[in-house]
Amino acid sequence: MKEIQMVDLKSQYAEIKADVDSAMQNVLDHSIFINGPEVKSFQADLENYLGVKHVIPCANGTDALQIALMSLDLQPGDEVITSDFTFAATVEVVGLLRLKHVLVDVDPDTFCISADAIREAITPKTKAIIPVHLFGQCANMDEIMTIAEEHDLYVVEDNAQAIGASYTRATGETIKAGGIGHIGTTSFFPSKNLGCYGDGGALFTNDDELARICRSIVNHGMAKRYYYDRIGVNSRLDSLQAAVLGIKLKKLDSYIAARQQAAEYYNSFFSQISRISTPAVNPQSTHVFHQYTLKIDGIDQFKMQSYLKEQGVPAMIYYPVALHTQEAYGAKDYSDNDFEVTNELCKTVISLPMHTELEIDQLQHICQAVEQYLKNN
Ligand SMILES: *Cc1c(COP(=O)(O)O)cnc(C)c1O
């Protein structure tokens, strides 16, 4: 059996080596490292794939979130509602812009932001909602868009973990994740479902005006060369990364299928173990399994993680500490009682190896190791 990895980028590269090497060599040959033809063609290809009018590439997924919020012309102290159970980047940018983050609890089945909790958190100062499409499936976007319309709020979808997932609205329309709200953002960090070989990110929108503003913000707030309309940042996707992404975007659907196949194997094995809850999927969304995360009754996750490691099975705990308890994110302003679900998830979740190159003997070994641990603990 090949050594099991949480994410196996090396085996994935081996499959596309000829294409990647020649595309990279091409960039070296023309030496237009910034804003080269690869960036423009990847942008167009991604617009096409996602079915959105505008893709604005940038340097990473955290920048994408920050630029999205900067484009909305919010004032210091305006409130932005987001999930308590997410990667810190989602919340970090809110504070950096002197906006006030309002963390709310999540849905116990999908782990995505709870629409009921959003409703309860709305105040006259609320200006935006950032749903996170956590682990690869969409948040309850129909409800979230309804709330946003009722209260005149912006919706910024943090789609760093669910690129390629689709969501079917109550109207019957199917839309790719990130194209439903006013702005979507994503990350091309190497381990993400569409990852480059360094850092990268992008914003998506169907709104021409927001696109114009975001394009100016990524480039120092400059609309015309050396004329600055606003304060911006320097946030670029470089040509080498775009070259890799152009190749991997063509494979994204097959990569997603490989993840879904691995998830099916896990699901069928674990469905027979009563203490395990396998990932529940919102029927309106597809799941692209950025993570395959189990909820297990009565375990010590860290003990289980170290047992699995001894068996050659890497596993991760996403996320072990809720954001509302963090020093940096205003722990003292929150009451633990408002976060029943995240508190529980932080103690019961464990994510198993998930990538595009998992083989049957590896999946079998992982499942048996989990089963064995639960027999004795
Ligand atoms: C990875 C990630 C980000 C940040 O992306 P970077 O490219 O690492 O800056 C933001 N939000 C979520 C939910 C993520 O998983």
Short mmCIF file of C-alpha atoms in Angstrom, two decimals, residues 227-357:
data_model
loop_
_atom_site.label_atom_id
_atom_site.label_comp_id
_atom_site.label_asym_id
_atom_site.label_seq_id
_atom_site.Cartn_x
_atom_site.Cartn_y
_atom_site.Cartn_z
CA TYR A 227 -4.86 58.03 -10.72
CA TYR A 228 -6.16 56.66 -7.42
CA ASP A 229 -9.90 56.65 -6.73
CA ARG A 230 -9.74 54.88 -3.42
CA ILE A 231 -7.32 53.14 -1.07
CA GLY A 232 -6.60 49.72 -2.43
CA VAL A 233 -4.17 46.87 -1.87
CA ASN A 234 -1.63 45.00 -3.95
CA SER A 235 -3.09 41.57 -4.56
CA ARG A 236 -2.24 39.63 -7.70
CA LEU A 237 -2.38 36.11 -9.03
CA ASP A 238 0.89 35.58 -10.91
CA SER A 239 1.29 33.99 -14.34
CA LEU A 240 2.99 30.79 -13.07
CA GLN A 241 0.10 30.09 -10.69
CA ALA A 242 -2.47 30.91 -13.36
CA ALA A 243 -0.72 28.49 -15.73
CA VAL A 244 -1.12 25.66 -13.20
CA LEU A 245 -4.71 26.63 -12.46
CA GLY A 246 -5.62 26.67 -16.14
CA ILE A 247 -4.58 23.02 -16.37
CA LYS A 248 -6.21 21.96 -13.11
CA LEU A 249 -9.50 23.76 -13.86
CA LYS A 250 -9.97 21.43 -16.84
CA LYS A 251 -9.67 18.51 -14.43
CA LEU A 252 -11.78 19.98 -11.64
CA ASP A 253 -14.91 17.99 -12.38
CA SER A 254 -12.98 14.72 -12.49
CA TYR A 255 -11.18 15.70 -9.27
CA ILE A 256 -14.55 16.32 -7.64
CA ALA A 257 -15.81 12.95 -8.87
CA ALA A 258 -12.75 11.24 -7.34
CA ARG A 259 -13.43 12.91 -3.98
CA GLN A 260 -17.10 11.94 -4.14
CA GLN A 261 -16.14 8.35 -4.87
CA ALA A 262 -13.84 8.22 -1.85
CA ALA A 263 -16.62 9.76 0.25
CA GLU A 264 -19.03 7.08 -0.95
CA TYR A 265 -16.62 4.36 0.12
CA TYR A 266 -16.29 5.95 3.56
CA ASN A 267 -20.07 6.48 3.85
CA SER A 268 -20.93 2.90 3.11
CA PHE A 269 -18.36 1.53 5.55
CA PHE A 270 -19.20 3.90 8.39
CA SER A 271 -22.97 3.66 8.00
CA GLN A 272 -22.67 0.37 9.89
CA ILE A 273 -21.11 1.95 12.96
CA SER A 274 -23.81 3.54 15.08
CA ARG A 275 -21.60 6.03 16.95
CA ILE A 276 -20.51 7.62 13.70
CA SER A 277 -22.47 10.30 11.84
CA THR A 278 -21.30 10.50 8.24
CA PRO A 279 -21.55 13.88 6.46
CA ALA A 280 -25.15 14.98 5.92
CA VAL A 281 -25.71 16.74 2.61
CA ASN A 282 -28.17 19.58 2.11
CA PRO A 283 -30.49 18.24 -0.63
CA GLN A 284 -30.23 21.57 -2.50
CA SER A 285 -26.44 21.36 -2.73
CA THR A 286 -23.87 19.00 -4.16
CA HIS A 287 -20.93 18.16 -1.88
CA VAL A 288 -17.41 18.42 -3.30
CA PHE A 289 -15.76 17.05 -0.14
CA HIS A 290 -12.97 19.47 0.51
CA GLN A 291 -12.99 17.62 3.82
CA TYR A 292 -14.57 14.33 4.78
CA THR A 293 -15.57 14.96 8.36
CA LEU A 294 -17.14 12.50 10.78
CA LYS A 295 -18.99 13.32 13.95
CA ILE A 296 -18.38 10.61 16.53
CA ASP A 297 -20.17 10.27 19.88
CA GLY A 298 -18.05 10.08 22.99
CA ILE A 299 -14.56 10.16 21.55
CA ASP A 300 -11.37 11.86 22.57
CA GLN A 301 -10.43 13.21 19.13
CA PHE A 302 -6.78 13.78 19.93
CA LYS A 303 -6.35 10.28 21.31
CA MET A 304 -8.04 8.89 18.23
CA GLN A 305 -5.85 11.05 16.01
CA SER A 306 -2.67 9.72 17.61
CA TYR A 307 -3.91 6.10 17.40
CA LEU A 308 -4.65 6.59 13.70
CA LYS A 309 -1.25 8.14 13.16
CA GLU A 310 0.38 5.02 14.63
CA GLN A 311 -1.58 3.01 12.07
CA GLY A 312 -0.25 5.17 9.24
CA VAL A 313 -3.50 7.15 8.92
CA PRO A 314 -3.23 10.94 9.09
CA ALA A 315 -6.36 12.70 10.42
CA MET A 316 -7.09 16.33 11.29
CA ILE A 317 -9.44 18.13 13.62
CA TYR A 318 -11.16 20.97 11.79
CA TYR A 319 -11.82 22.92 13.96
CA PRO A 320 -10.90 22.16 17.57
CA VAL A 321 -11.55 25.62 19.04
CA ALA A 322 -14.65 27.72 18.28
CA LEU A 323 -13.97 31.28 17.18
CA HIS A 324 -16.27 32.77 19.84
CA THR A 325 -13.87 31.49 22.52
CA GLN A 326 -10.77 33.05 20.94
CA GLU A 327 -8.96 35.95 22.55
CA ALA A 328 -8.55 37.73 19.19
CA TYR A 329 -12.22 37.50 18.31
CA GLY A 330 -13.81 38.98 21.38
CA ALA A 331 -14.33 35.90 23.57
CA LYS A 332 -15.55 38.10 26.40
CA ASP A 333 -18.43 39.51 24.32
CA TYR A 334 -20.00 36.12 23.68
CA SER A 335 -21.98 33.74 25.82
CA ASP A 336 -21.01 30.10 25.41
CA ASN A 337 -24.71 29.19 25.63
CA ASP A 338 -25.37 30.72 22.21
CA PHE A 339 -23.09 28.21 20.51
CA GLU A 340 -24.46 24.83 21.45
CA VAL A 341 -23.72 23.30 18.05
CA THR A 342 -20.19 24.58 17.50
CA ASN A 343 -19.25 23.68 21.07
CA GLU A 344 -20.37 20.13 20.38
CA LEU A 345 -18.71 19.93 16.96
CA CYS A 346 -15.37 21.13 18.33
CA LYS A 347 -15.42 18.06 20.59
CA THR A 348 -16.73 15.41 18.18
CA VAL A 349 -15.45 16.04 14.63
CA ILE A 350 -12.53 14.38 12.93
CA SER A 351 -11.54 14.70 9.27
CA LEU A 352 -10.07 11.73 7.39
CA PRO A 353 -7.68 11.75 4.42
CA MET A 354 -9.44 13.21 1.39
CA HIS A 355 -7.86 13.90 -1.99
CA THR A 356 -8.08 12.92 -5.63
CA GLU A 357 -5.65 10.00 -5.55
#
